[in-house]
Amino acid sequence: MLECLKITELIGRAPWREAVTFRETWPHEYVLSRKDGQGELIELICARFRAGEGVAGTFFGRPNTYLFIGDCKYWLMTHWEAVALDDGQDYVLNRARLYRDRRDFVIQTGDTGKREGYPAQPARSMQRADQP
């Protein structure tokens, strides 16, 4: 329980920034382990992966592992087993908002990947037939 509180606290304090790569196809935010001082957050994410909490998925056909916390999915640019925070490298932790359920992500017009830019309405494909 304490670990969950710690990770959500660190997520809330992290200086997330918009990723310009894949802006139109996969809007998301990221932080860096060294430059942004997020080694502790990345270590906790890796610990969750080591505990078996990651979900296998793909990113444009390439395998990746995702972690679902709150209303976002998180992933690393380096495989979590290869992350060694004391090796001098700057590791990238990404996150993207979940729109539908814990295993899906839908890009909507106007989505910037930043929390304040999320569309207010759910994706039309997920609205019930009786909704406008």
XYZ file of C-alpha atoms in Angstrom:
132
model
C 0.000 0.000 0.000
C 2.789 2.450 0.866
C 4.517 1.707 -2.427
C 1.296 2.598 -4.311
C 1.034 5.889 -2.440
C 4.701 6.629 -3.102
C 4.494 5.947 -6.829
C 1.365 8.071 -7.299
C 2.963 10.888 -5.296
C 6.082 10.755 -7.492
C 3.950 10.639 -10.658
C 2.057 13.709 -9.478
C 5.256 15.681 -8.786
C 7.132 14.645 -11.952
C 7.771 17.399 -14.523
C 5.944 15.697 -17.426
C 6.469 17.297 -20.833
C 4.832 16.764 -24.204
C 6.651 14.385 -26.517
C 6.882 15.842 -29.999
C 7.738 12.507 -31.594
C 4.558 10.695 -32.610
C 2.554 13.827 -31.699
C -0.088 13.081 -34.366
C -0.205 9.300 -33.995
C 0.517 8.597 -30.320
C 0.419 11.775 -28.185
C 2.121 11.255 -24.846
C 4.263 12.823 -22.139
C 7.660 11.842 -20.758
C 10.238 12.421 -18.026
C 13.947 11.574 -17.839
C 15.700 9.714 -15.053
C 18.734 11.993 -14.703
C 17.850 15.316 -16.317
C 14.505 15.483 -14.508
C 15.677 13.702 -11.346
C 13.160 10.887 -11.779
C 15.375 7.907 -10.951
C 13.254 6.944 -7.952
C 10.045 6.964 -10.026
C 11.637 4.901 -12.788
C 13.013 2.438 -10.236
C 9.514 1.982 -8.744
C 8.065 1.452 -12.235
C 10.760 -1.162 -12.950
C 9.988 -2.846 -9.615
C 6.328 -3.143 -10.654
C 7.422 -4.712 -13.952
C 9.705 -7.139 -12.069
C 6.737 -8.036 -9.843
C 4.830 -9.131 -12.956
C 2.443 -6.183 -13.185
C 3.388 -5.269 -16.764
C 1.127 -6.040 -19.696
C 2.647 -7.149 -22.989
C 1.645 -5.017 -25.948
C 2.963 -3.595 -29.184
C 3.907 -0.137 -30.378
C 3.653 0.129 -34.160
C 4.333 -3.607 -34.376
C 7.227 -3.661 -31.890
C 6.775 -5.517 -28.584
C 6.645 -3.416 -25.443
C 5.508 -3.746 -21.829
C 2.992 -1.359 -20.301
C 2.025 -0.568 -16.728
C -1.425 0.807 -15.934
C -1.697 3.253 -13.037
C -4.756 5.438 -12.603
C -5.941 6.817 -15.923
C -2.597 6.426 -17.734
C -0.436 3.721 -19.251
C 3.314 3.926 -18.662
C 6.219 2.483 -20.627
C 9.985 2.791 -20.857
C 12.076 3.394 -23.966
C 14.604 0.851 -22.655
C 13.410 -2.598 -21.640
C 12.894 -2.575 -17.872
C 15.303 -5.491 -17.369
C 18.117 -3.408 -18.923
C 17.567 -0.262 -16.834
C 20.572 0.362 -14.555
C 20.091 3.768 -12.976
C 23.702 3.962 -11.788
C 25.207 3.554 -15.293
C 25.094 7.274 -16.175
C 22.416 6.931 -18.861
C 19.276 9.044 -19.002
C 16.277 6.695 -19.159
C 12.909 7.785 -20.561
C 9.573 7.050 -18.884
C 6.524 7.753 -21.055
C 2.840 7.958 -20.252
C -0.349 8.300 -22.253
C -3.910 8.845 -21.105
C -6.321 5.928 -21.340
C -9.604 6.773 -22.996
C -11.540 3.536 -23.068
C -10.335 0.866 -20.733
C -7.107 -0.209 -19.120
C -5.777 -1.854 -22.283
C -6.726 0.579 -25.018
C -5.795 4.049 -26.184
C -7.714 6.093 -28.743
C -6.232 9.207 -30.374
C -8.769 12.021 -30.722
C -8.643 15.282 -32.647
C -7.020 17.978 -30.552
C -5.165 15.594 -28.242
C -1.728 17.001 -27.434
C -0.657 14.298 -24.998
C -0.662 16.867 -22.192
C -3.131 16.377 -19.358
C -4.829 19.748 -19.922
C -5.249 18.977 -23.636
C -7.328 15.801 -23.294
C -10.636 15.970 -25.148
C -13.633 16.307 -22.825
C -15.783 13.763 -24.647
C -14.960 10.061 -25.022
C -14.069 8.787 -28.469
C -17.180 8.518 -30.626
C -16.563 4.802 -31.195
C -17.107 4.226 -27.484
C -20.298 6.246 -27.049
C -23.449 4.215 -26.685
C -26.003 4.322 -29.490
C -28.451 6.285 -27.293
C -25.896 9.056 -26.613
C -25.521 12.101 -28.915
